[in-house]
Amino acid sequence: MNKIITIGREFGSGGRELGRRLSQELQIAYYDQEIVTEIARRTELSERYIREIEEHQPLLSFPIHVGRSFYPAPNPVWDQRMSVYQEQSSIIREMAEKSDCVIVGRCADHVLRDMAPLRIFVYADMESKIRRCREKAPEGEKLTDKELRQQITAIDKRRAKYYEFFTGKAWSDRLNYDLCINTTQRVIRDMAPVLAKMV
Amino acid sequence: MNKIITIGREFGSGGRELGRRLSQELQIAYYDQEIVTEIARRTELSERYIREIEEHQPLLSFPIHVGRSFYPAPNPVWDQRMSVYQEQSSIIREMAEKSDCVIVGRCADHVLRDMAPLRIFVYADMESKIRRCREKAPEGEKLTDKELRQQITAIDKRRAKYYEFFTGKAWSDRLNYDLCINTTQRVIRDMAPVLAKMV
């Protein structure tokens, strides 16, 4: 069976960078934005629209794992969001079956649970996350610390809802992960080779 | 500066075993019961009594980091518990200054915070913890799953209170640790060499 590593991460924790560098160290595939591109190719939706769907919480407030009999009458937007998630899950499974890989976000730990992936969760304290966001911000963006804190909190809240909706589990529950890594005051570039030795 | 590894752990998660095996892999000192023996030597209290103090929550319900002006009038039992904690902290610092080492429990992550230890937290799901407790139980002990679950929950509750009392921080907050390791359905013997490569 292929070596699959899934990365869940708090916004600004450097989880995406850690995943990318880890894949480079291990010389295995890395999937993140590639998944969006592939969904777009298969569904003829724009990449921007797919990203929007991914980044926003689902329309309904109760989780997908609740019995189907409770669902409201189908509506087109709901159907489209569901089919994007299903397409995404199929793509993730195909990628994981093809070769060893690192997959970032998108409930991949849950989608691939029968393939026993190594499930990593990356987190950091708020100060470190604000600093990382500031370093990676587009030139000219001038958000205050307070605004950045609000943005980080809001994005993580959406991620938690998205995860809970599609998996029925709490995003922040450590039992959903094999390894939780704190990147507070750490340099991701230095962490990846060390982590690669372990996995 | 010495390489210091502190291990916090849920009861039954195999954290103590992981710490011991990790120290063997790295060929560095391991401190656990040794700390109790040393306190006993210095204070003339019995090891059994010290263990009892360590395993039970402090007498007061508000944390030690609250300003001293709120403290009630001193009493002998309270004084003794405080002096055992202080003796313990001194011993932990001495051990950490002497050589590289692994230290299990006893708020060592907090006591040694200015020495930048690698702070590991070990956890597992309840089913795995019950199984581990059953495997390590003294011969003849016949607790039901329900009784074991209650025991595990009660011990972890005490650990959380003890930690919170002396550090002012939440025991289960992942931000207090650099690495949280899930031992659910894992063999500790196999994990230690892998972890040793990383640290």
Tab-separated table of C-alpha atoms in Angstrom:
chain	number	residue	atom	x	y	z
A	1	MET	CA	0.000	0.000	0.000
A	2	ASN	CA	1.248	3.505	-0.803
A	3	LYS	CA	2.646	5.798	1.866
A	4	ILE	CA	0.030	8.517	2.233
A	5	ILE	CA	0.467	11.581	4.419
A	6	THR	CA	-2.467	13.893	5.045
A	7	ILE	CA	-2.004	17.366	6.480
A	8	GLY	CA	-4.677	19.198	8.431
A	9	ARG	CA	-3.605	22.646	9.538
A	10	GLU	CA	-4.597	25.835	11.266
A	11	PHE	CA	-4.497	28.865	8.995
A	12	GLY	CA	-1.112	30.553	9.283
A	13	SER	CA	0.543	27.594	11.005
A	14	GLY	CA	2.739	26.814	7.991
A	15	GLY	CA	1.084	23.415	7.474
A	16	ARG	CA	0.916	23.796	3.713
A	17	GLU	CA	4.617	24.696	3.521
A	18	LEU	CA	5.492	21.802	5.829
A	19	GLY	CA	3.531	19.428	3.579
A	20	ARG	CA	5.225	20.715	0.423
A	21	ARG	CA	8.714	20.543	1.896
A	22	LEU	CA	8.017	17.109	3.352
A	23	SER	CA	7.019	15.811	-0.095
A	24	GLN	CA	10.249	17.269	-1.525
A	25	GLU	CA	12.338	15.617	1.190
A	26	LEU	CA	10.638	12.272	0.604
A	27	GLN	CA	10.517	12.797	-3.161
A	28	ILE	CA	6.859	11.899	-3.357
A	29	ALA	CA	3.868	13.633	-4.961
A	30	TYR	CA	2.259	16.701	-3.376
A	31	TYR	CA	-1.384	17.555	-3.932
A	32	ASP	CA	-3.062	20.778	-2.954
A	33	GLN	CA	-4.043	23.263	-5.676
A	34	GLU	CA	-3.727	20.345	-8.154
A	35	ILE	CA	-6.949	18.926	-6.745
A	36	VAL	CA	-8.868	22.103	-7.569
A	37	THR	CA	-7.460	22.109	-11.100
A	38	GLU	CA	-8.531	18.515	-11.617
A	39	ILE	CA	-12.063	19.150	-10.306
A	40	ALA	CA	-12.316	22.096	-12.693
A	41	ARG	CA	-11.228	19.915	-15.601
A	42	ARG	CA	-13.805	17.255	-14.795
A	43	THR	CA	-16.758	19.458	-13.903
A	44	GLU	CA	-16.269	22.486	-16.136
A	45	LEU	CA	-16.661	24.746	-13.090
A	46	SER	CA	-14.076	27.511	-12.763
A	47	GLU	CA	-11.176	27.011	-10.344
A	48	ARG	CA	-12.152	30.229	-8.589
A	49	TYR	CA	-15.703	29.014	-8.003
A	50	ILE	CA	-14.453	25.653	-6.681
A	51	ARG	CA	-12.086	27.382	-4.290
A	52	GLU	CA	-14.985	29.455	-3.067
A	53	ILE	CA	-17.039	26.335	-2.407
A	54	GLU	CA	-14.103	24.736	-0.607
A	55	GLU	CA	-13.468	27.771	1.517
A	56	HIS	CA	-17.018	28.363	2.639
A	57	GLN	CA	-19.033	26.326	4.979
A	58	PRO	CA	-21.737	24.113	3.509
A	59	LEU	CA	-25.235	25.514	3.175
A	60	LEU	CA	-26.853	23.321	5.766
A	61	SER	CA	-26.046	23.467	9.409
A	62	PHE	CA	-26.477	19.767	10.149
A	63	PRO	CA	-23.826	17.252	9.154
A	64	ILE	CA	-23.870	15.110	6.037
A	65	HIS	CA	-23.655	11.915	8.073
A	66	VAL	CA	-27.145	12.471	9.481
A	67	GLY	CA	-29.644	10.105	7.834
A	68	ARG	CA	-30.713	11.225	4.362
A	69	SER	CA	-34.373	11.268	5.351
A	70	PHE	CA	-33.792	14.587	7.131
A	71	TYR	CA	-32.512	16.346	4.013
A	72	PRO	CA	-34.576	19.167	2.627
A	73	ALA	CA	-35.818	19.079	-0.943
A	74	PRO	CA	-32.790	19.195	-3.241
A	75	ASN	CA	-31.740	22.530	-4.640
A	76	PRO	CA	-29.202	23.257	-7.392
A	77	VAL	CA	-26.594	25.076	-5.289
A	78	TRP	CA	-26.674	22.351	-2.630
A	79	ASP	CA	-26.407	19.665	-5.297
A	80	GLN	CA	-23.436	21.386	-6.891
A	81	ARG	CA	-21.582	21.698	-3.597
A	82	MET	CA	-22.190	18.059	-2.843
A	83	SER	CA	-21.010	16.966	-6.247
A	84	VAL	CA	-17.839	19.076	-5.935
A	85	TYR	CA	-17.103	17.334	-2.628
A	86	GLN	CA	-17.765	13.933	-4.173
A	87	GLU	CA	-15.594	14.700	-7.202
A	88	GLN	CA	-12.873	15.933	-4.865
A	89	SER	CA	-13.046	12.731	-2.797
A	90	SER	CA	-12.781	10.573	-5.954
A	91	ILE	CA	-9.753	12.531	-7.126
A	92	ILE	CA	-8.086	12.237	-3.711
A	93	ARG	CA	-8.628	8.468	-3.751
A	94	GLU	CA	-7.250	8.153	-7.298
A	95	MET	CA	-4.161	10.180	-6.369
A	96	ALA	CA	-3.562	8.086	-3.257
A	97	GLU	CA	-3.892	4.857	-5.243
A	98	LYS	CA	-1.450	6.064	-7.905
A	99	SER	CA	1.641	6.661	-5.752
A	100	ASP	CA	3.034	7.772	-2.386
A	101	CYS	CA	1.886	11.327	-1.715
A	102	VAL	CA	1.206	14.228	0.635
A	103	ILE	CA	-2.323	15.672	0.496
A	104	VAL	CA	-3.203	18.968	2.172
A	105	GLY	CA	-6.629	19.621	3.711
A	106	ARG	CA	-9.942	18.580	2.114
A	107	CYS	CA	-10.800	15.967	4.775
A	108	ALA	CA	-8.251	13.651	3.095
A	109	ASP	CA	-7.575	11.914	6.427
A	110	HIS	CA	-11.247	10.899	6.471
A	111	VAL	CA	-11.628	10.192	2.737
A	112	LEU	CA	-8.618	7.836	2.820
A	113	ARG	CA	-9.269	6.286	6.227
A	114	ASP	CA	-9.262	2.732	4.809
A	115	MET	CA	-5.740	3.337	3.397
A	116	ALA	CA	-4.243	4.044	6.844
A	117	PRO	CA	-2.621	7.383	6.000
A	118	LEU	CA	-0.269	9.106	8.424
A	119	ARG	CA	-2.540	11.913	9.613
A	120	ILE	CA	-0.649	15.043	10.616
A	121	PHE	CA	-2.166	18.174	12.150
A	122	VAL	CA	-0.144	21.393	12.217
A	123	TYR	CA	-0.841	24.202	14.689
A	124	ALA	CA	0.768	27.239	16.301
A	125	ASP	CA	0.011	30.020	18.735
A	126	MET	CA	-1.815	33.111	17.465
A	127	GLU	CA	1.276	35.325	17.547
A	128	SER	CA	3.218	32.981	15.251
A	129	LYS	CA	0.244	32.629	12.907
A	130	ILE	CA	-0.136	36.401	12.640
A	131	ARG	CA	3.567	36.746	11.885
A	132	ARG	CA	3.449	34.069	9.168
A	133	CYS	CA	0.374	35.638	7.579
A	134	ARG	CA	2.099	39.009	7.530
A	135	GLU	CA	5.209	37.563	5.897
A	136	LYS	CA	3.139	35.918	3.151
A	137	ALA	CA	0.665	38.752	2.603
A	138	PRO	CA	0.472	40.302	-0.870
A	139	GLU	CA	2.509	43.467	-1.158
A	140	GLY	CA	0.518	46.518	-0.149
A	141	GLU	CA	-1.832	44.629	2.178
A	142	LYS	CA	-1.864	46.491	5.442
A	143	LEU	CA	-3.995	44.610	7.947
A	144	THR	CA	-3.642	45.332	11.651
A	145	ASP	CA	-2.876	42.499	14.091
A	146	LYS	CA	-6.487	42.650	15.206
A	147	GLU	CA	-7.760	42.245	11.636
A	148	LEU	CA	-5.368	39.363	10.982
A	149	ARG	CA	-6.455	37.654	14.194
A	150	GLN	CA	-10.085	37.971	13.133
A	151	GLN	CA	-9.291	36.608	9.668
A	152	ILE	CA	-7.375	33.615	11.055
A	153	THR	CA	-10.119	32.826	13.540
A	154	ALA	CA	-12.833	33.083	10.878
A	155	ILE	CA	-10.993	30.836	8.393
A	156	ASP	CA	-10.334	28.171	11.027
A	157	LYS	CA	-13.958	28.315	12.076
A	158	ARG	CA	-14.999	27.607	8.476
A	159	ARG	CA	-12.460	24.793	8.202
A	160	ALA	CA	-13.821	23.248	11.393
A	161	LYS	CA	-17.399	23.435	10.106
A	162	TYR	CA	-16.458	22.036	6.713
A	163	TYR	CA	-14.601	19.135	8.321
A	164	GLU	CA	-17.361	18.410	10.793
A	165	PHE	CA	-20.014	18.547	8.091
A	166	PHE	CA	-18.335	16.009	5.828
A	167	THR	CA	-16.753	13.708	8.407
A	168	GLY	CA	-19.046	13.950	11.434
A	169	LYS	CA	-15.956	14.480	13.588
A	170	ALA	CA	-14.489	17.516	15.368
A	171	TRP	CA	-11.647	19.118	13.374
A	172	SER	CA	-9.683	20.021	16.479
A	173	ASP	CA	-9.986	16.602	18.169
A	174	ARG	CA	-6.452	15.206	18.443
A	175	LEU	CA	-7.803	11.666	18.154
A	176	ASN	CA	-8.402	12.317	14.445
A	177	TYR	CA	-4.642	12.656	13.911
A	178	ASP	CA	-1.571	10.479	14.465
A	179	LEU	CA	0.766	13.374	15.041
A	180	CYS	CA	0.094	16.996	16.001
A	181	ILE	CA	2.973	19.368	15.378
A	182	ASN	CA	3.419	22.776	16.969
A	183	THR	CA	5.191	25.236	14.643
A	184	THR	CA	5.254	28.137	17.144
A	185	GLN	CA	8.568	29.996	16.759
A	186	ARG	CA	9.892	27.240	14.490
A	187	VAL	CA	11.320	27.499	11.000
A	188	ILE	CA	9.350	25.172	8.715
A	189	ARG	CA	12.357	24.786	6.396
A	190	ASP	CA	14.296	23.231	9.275
A	191	MET	CA	11.436	21.038	10.481
A	192	ALA	CA	10.723	19.209	7.208
A	193	PRO	CA	13.979	17.177	6.990
A	194	VAL	CA	13.631	16.128	10.635
A	195	LEU	CA	10.019	15.071	10.130
A	196	ALA	CA	10.931	13.254	6.908
A	197	LYS	CA	13.348	11.056	8.867
A	198	MET	CA	10.481	9.982	11.038
A	199	VAL	CA	7.858	9.206	8.405
B	1	MET	CA	22.456	23.223	26.437
B	2	ASN	CA	21.396	19.653	27.166
B	3	LYS	CA	18.785	17.863	25.055
B	4	ILE	CA	15.782	17.577	27.365
B	5	ILE	CA	12.622	15.674	26.460
B	6	THR	CA	9.546	15.962	28.674
B	7	ILE	CA	6.655	13.533	28.374
B	8	GLY	CA	3.096	14.388	29.351
B	9	ARG	CA	0.699	11.515	28.882
B	10	GLU	CA	-2.829	10.279	29.272
B	11	PHE	CA	-3.116	7.336	31.656
B	12	GLY	CA	-2.909	4.081	29.670
B	13	SER	CA	-1.556	5.754	26.525
B	14	GLY	CA	1.856	4.106	26.895
B	15	GLY	CA	3.585	7.469	27.358
B	16	ARG	CA	5.792	6.229	30.157
B	17	GLU	CA	6.924	3.236	28.084
B	18	LEU	CA	7.526	5.485	25.087
B	19	GLY	CA	9.658	7.785	27.245
B	20	ARG	CA	11.691	4.902	28.637
B	21	ARG	CA	12.280	3.306	25.248
B	22	LEU	CA	13.111	6.678	23.736
B	23	SER	CA	15.787	7.250	26.377
B	24	GLN	CA	17.205	3.775	25.621
B	25	GLU	CA	17.285	4.496	21.887
B	26	LEU	CA	19.014	7.831	22.465
B	27	GLN	CA	21.162	6.428	25.273
B	28	ILE	CA	20.302	9.279	27.596
B	29	ALA	CA	19.064	9.376	31.186
B	30	TYR	CA	15.456	8.578	32.075
B	31	TYR	CA	13.769	10.037	35.146
B	32	ASP	CA	10.440	8.962	36.538
B	33	GLN	CA	10.337	6.970	39.776
B	34	GLU	CA	13.907	8.201	40.387
B	35	ILE	CA	12.480	11.628	41.187
B	36	VAL	CA	10.278	10.223	43.955
B	37	THR	CA	13.234	8.333	45.435
B	38	GLU	CA	15.318	11.491	45.458
B	39	ILE	CA	12.573	13.566	47.104
B	40	ALA	CA	12.259	10.858	49.763
B	41	ARG	CA	15.993	10.949	50.393
B	42	ARG	CA	16.011	14.727	50.791
B	43	THR	CA	12.821	15.164	52.800
B	44	GLU	CA	12.663	11.992	54.863
B	45	LEU	CA	9.077	11.453	53.721
B	46	SER	CA	8.248	7.932	52.554
B	47	GLU	CA	8.145	7.222	48.810
B	48	ARG	CA	4.606	5.969	49.190
B	49	TYR	CA	3.474	9.211	50.805
B	50	ILE	CA	5.173	11.301	48.110
B	51	ARG	CA	3.503	9.279	45.375
B	52	GLU	CA	0.191	9.867	47.091
B	53	ILE	CA	0.796	13.617	47.110
B	54	GLU	CA	1.788	13.512	43.439
B	55	GLU	CA	-1.249	11.502	42.451
B	56	HIS	CA	-3.835	13.564	44.249
B	57	GLN	CA	-4.993	17.018	43.429
B	58	PRO	CA	-3.767	19.863	45.571
B	59	LEU	CA	-5.857	20.891	48.553
B	60	LEU	CA	-6.903	24.250	47.225
B	61	SER	CA	-9.116	24.735	44.256
B	62	PHE	CA	-7.510	27.915	42.939
B	63	PRO	CA	-4.206	27.811	41.106
B	64	ILE	CA	-0.832	28.496	42.617
B	65	HIS	CA	-0.157	31.307	40.156
B	66	VAL	CA	-2.896	33.443	41.741
B	67	GLY	CA	-1.335	36.246	43.821
B	68	ARG	CA	-0.197	35.129	47.241
B	69	SER	CA	-2.416	37.643	48.997
B	70	PHE	CA	-5.379	35.347	48.321
B	71	TYR	CA	-3.810	32.402	50.128
B	72	PRO	CA	-5.504	31.172	53.262
B	73	ALA	CA	-3.589	30.968	56.496
B	74	PRO	CA	-0.848	28.353	56.113
B	75	ASN	CA	-1.521	24.840	57.338
B	76	PRO	CA	0.933	21.948	57.762
B	77	VAL	CA	-0.521	19.644	55.070
B	78	TRP	CA	-0.642	22.439	52.515
B	79	ASP	CA	2.919	23.457	53.392
B	80	GLN	CA	4.136	19.914	53.028
B	81	ARG	CA	2.529	19.479	49.620
B	82	MET	CA	4.015	22.748	48.429
B	83	SER	CA	7.451	21.846	49.674
B	84	VAL	CA	7.269	18.443	47.963
B	85	TYR	CA	6.442	20.226	44.689
B	86	GLN	CA	9.277	22.677	45.199
B	87	GLU	CA	11.740	19.918	46.054
B	88	GLN	CA	10.569	18.021	42.991
B	89	SER	CA	11.087	21.064	40.765
B	90	SER	CA	14.606	21.582	42.114
B	91	ILE	CA	15.478	17.941	41.476
B	92	ILE	CA	14.078	18.122	37.921
B	93	ARG	CA	16.186	21.212	37.229
B	94	GLU	CA	19.312	19.568	38.641
B	95	MET	CA	18.750	16.461	36.540
B	96	ALA	CA	18.195	18.527	33.385
B	97	GLU	CA	21.365	20.515	34.037
B	98	LYS	CA	23.428	17.368	34.591
B	99	SER	CA	22.936	15.654	31.212
B	100	ASP	CA	20.581	14.941	28.294
B	101	CYS	CA	17.475	13.242	29.635
B	102	VAL	CA	13.833	12.197	29.325
B	103	ILE	CA	11.557	13.259	32.198
B	104	VAL	CA	8.056	11.851	32.589
B	105	GLY	CA	5.179	13.932	34.011
B	106	ARG	CA	5.485	16.269	37.019
B	107	CYS	CA	4.966	19.489	35.001
B	108	ALA	CA	8.583	19.140	33.800
B	109	ASP	CA	7.681	20.954	30.554
B	110	HIS	CA	6.752	23.979	32.683
B	111	VAL	CA	9.512	23.654	35.283
B	112	LEU	CA	12.171	23.548	32.539
B	113	ARG	CA	10.557	26.083	30.199
B	114	ASP	CA	13.677	28.279	30.120
B	115	MET	CA	15.753	25.288	28.925
B	116	ALA	CA	13.630	24.826	25.751
B	117	PRO	CA	12.837	21.130	26.224
B	118	LEU	CA	11.141	19.109	23.493
B	119	ARG	CA	7.680	18.782	25.026
B	120	ILE	CA	5.890	15.598	23.971
B	121	PHE	CA	2.301	14.676	24.850
B	122	VAL	CA	1.141	11.090	24.370
B	123	TYR	CA	-2.536	10.151	23.963
B	124	ALA	CA	-4.787	7.394	22.647
B	125	ASP	CA	-8.440	6.520	22.282
B	126	MET	CA	-10.247	4.998	25.275
B	127	GLU	CA	-10.371	1.495	23.792
B	128	SER	CA	-6.579	1.359	23.392
B	129	LYS	CA	-6.050	2.773	26.873
B	130	ILE	CA	-8.333	0.152	28.412
B	131	ARG	CA	-6.481	-2.605	26.542
B	132	ARG	CA	-3.078	-1.340	27.712
B	133	CYS	CA	-4.263	-1.060	31.322
B	134	ARG	CA	-5.596	-4.621	31.173
B	135	GLU	CA	-2.298	-5.945	29.805
B	136	LYS	CA	-0.327	-4.260	32.583
B	137	ALA	CA	-2.738	-4.982	35.429
B	138	PRO	CA	-1.449	-6.997	38.389
B	139	GLU	CA	-2.335	-10.668	38.141
B	140	GLY	CA	-5.712	-11.394	39.657
B	141	GLU	CA	-7.117	-7.887	39.092
B	142	LYS	CA	-10.444	-8.296	37.393
B	143	LEU	CA	-11.857	-4.884	36.584
B	144	THR	CA	-14.623	-4.562	34.000
B	145	ASP	CA	-14.212	-2.246	31.004
B	146	LYS	CA	-16.550	0.194	32.686
B	147	GLU	CA	-14.460	0.229	35.870
B	148	LEU	CA	-11.243	0.694	33.911
B	149	ARG	CA	-12.803	3.556	31.930
B	150	GLN	CA	-13.817	5.247	35.189
B	151	GLN	CA	-10.341	4.750	36.634
B	152	ILE	CA	-8.620	6.186	33.539
B	153	THR	CA	-10.954	9.181	33.437
B	154	ALA	CA	-10.468	9.885	37.146
B	155	ILE	CA	-6.666	9.687	36.976
B	156	ASP	CA	-6.506	12.001	33.963
B	157	LYS	CA	-8.821	14.437	35.691
B	158	ARG	CA	-6.419	14.542	38.646
B	159	ARG	CA	-3.437	14.990	36.336
B	160	ALA	CA	-5.196	17.884	34.619
B	161	LYS	CA	-5.951	19.567	37.954
B	162	TYR	CA	-2.422	19.039	39.243
B	163	TYR	CA	-0.941	20.505	36.042
B	164	GLU	CA	-3.310	23.441	35.990
B	165	PHE	CA	-2.701	24.190	39.660
B	166	PHE	CA	1.076	24.385	39.368
B	167	THR	CA	1.430	25.855	35.858
B	168	GLY	CA	-1.716	27.941	35.398
B	169	LYS	CA	-2.195	26.286	31.999
B	170	ALA	CA	-4.614	23.655	30.697
B	171	TRP	CA	-3.086	20.169	30.638
B	172	SER	CA	-4.884	19.175	27.439
B	173	ASP	CA	-4.043	22.370	25.510
B	174	ARG	CA	-1.873	21.288	22.571
B	175	LEU	CA	-0.090	24.650	22.627
B	176	ASN	CA	1.744	23.470	25.752
B	177	TYR	CA	3.477	20.750	23.694
B	178	ASP	CA	5.716	20.638	20.631
B	179	LEU	CA	4.549	17.235	19.498
B	180	CYS	CA	1.395	15.269	20.358
B	181	ILE	CA	1.588	11.576	19.540
B	182	ASN	CA	-1.401	9.251	19.138
B	183	THR	CA	-0.595	5.685	20.245
B	184	THR	CA	-4.012	4.239	19.332
B	185	GLN	CA	-3.505	0.741	17.911
B	186	ARG	CA	0.244	1.286	17.777
B	187	VAL	CA	3.022	-0.790	19.295
B	188	ILE	CA	5.165	1.462	21.502
B	189	ARG	CA	8.210	-0.763	20.971
B	190	ASP	CA	8.045	0.028	17.233
B	191	MET	CA	7.390	3.738	17.704
B	192	ALA	CA	10.391	4.576	19.886
B	193	PRO	CA	13.156	4.029	17.274
B	194	VAL	CA	11.195	6.062	14.718
B	195	LEU	CA	10.667	8.900	17.162
B	196	ALA	CA	14.317	8.754	18.223
B	197	LYS	CA	15.362	9.456	14.623
B	198	MET	CA	13.361	12.638	14.763
B	199	VAL	CA	14.489	14.035	18.096
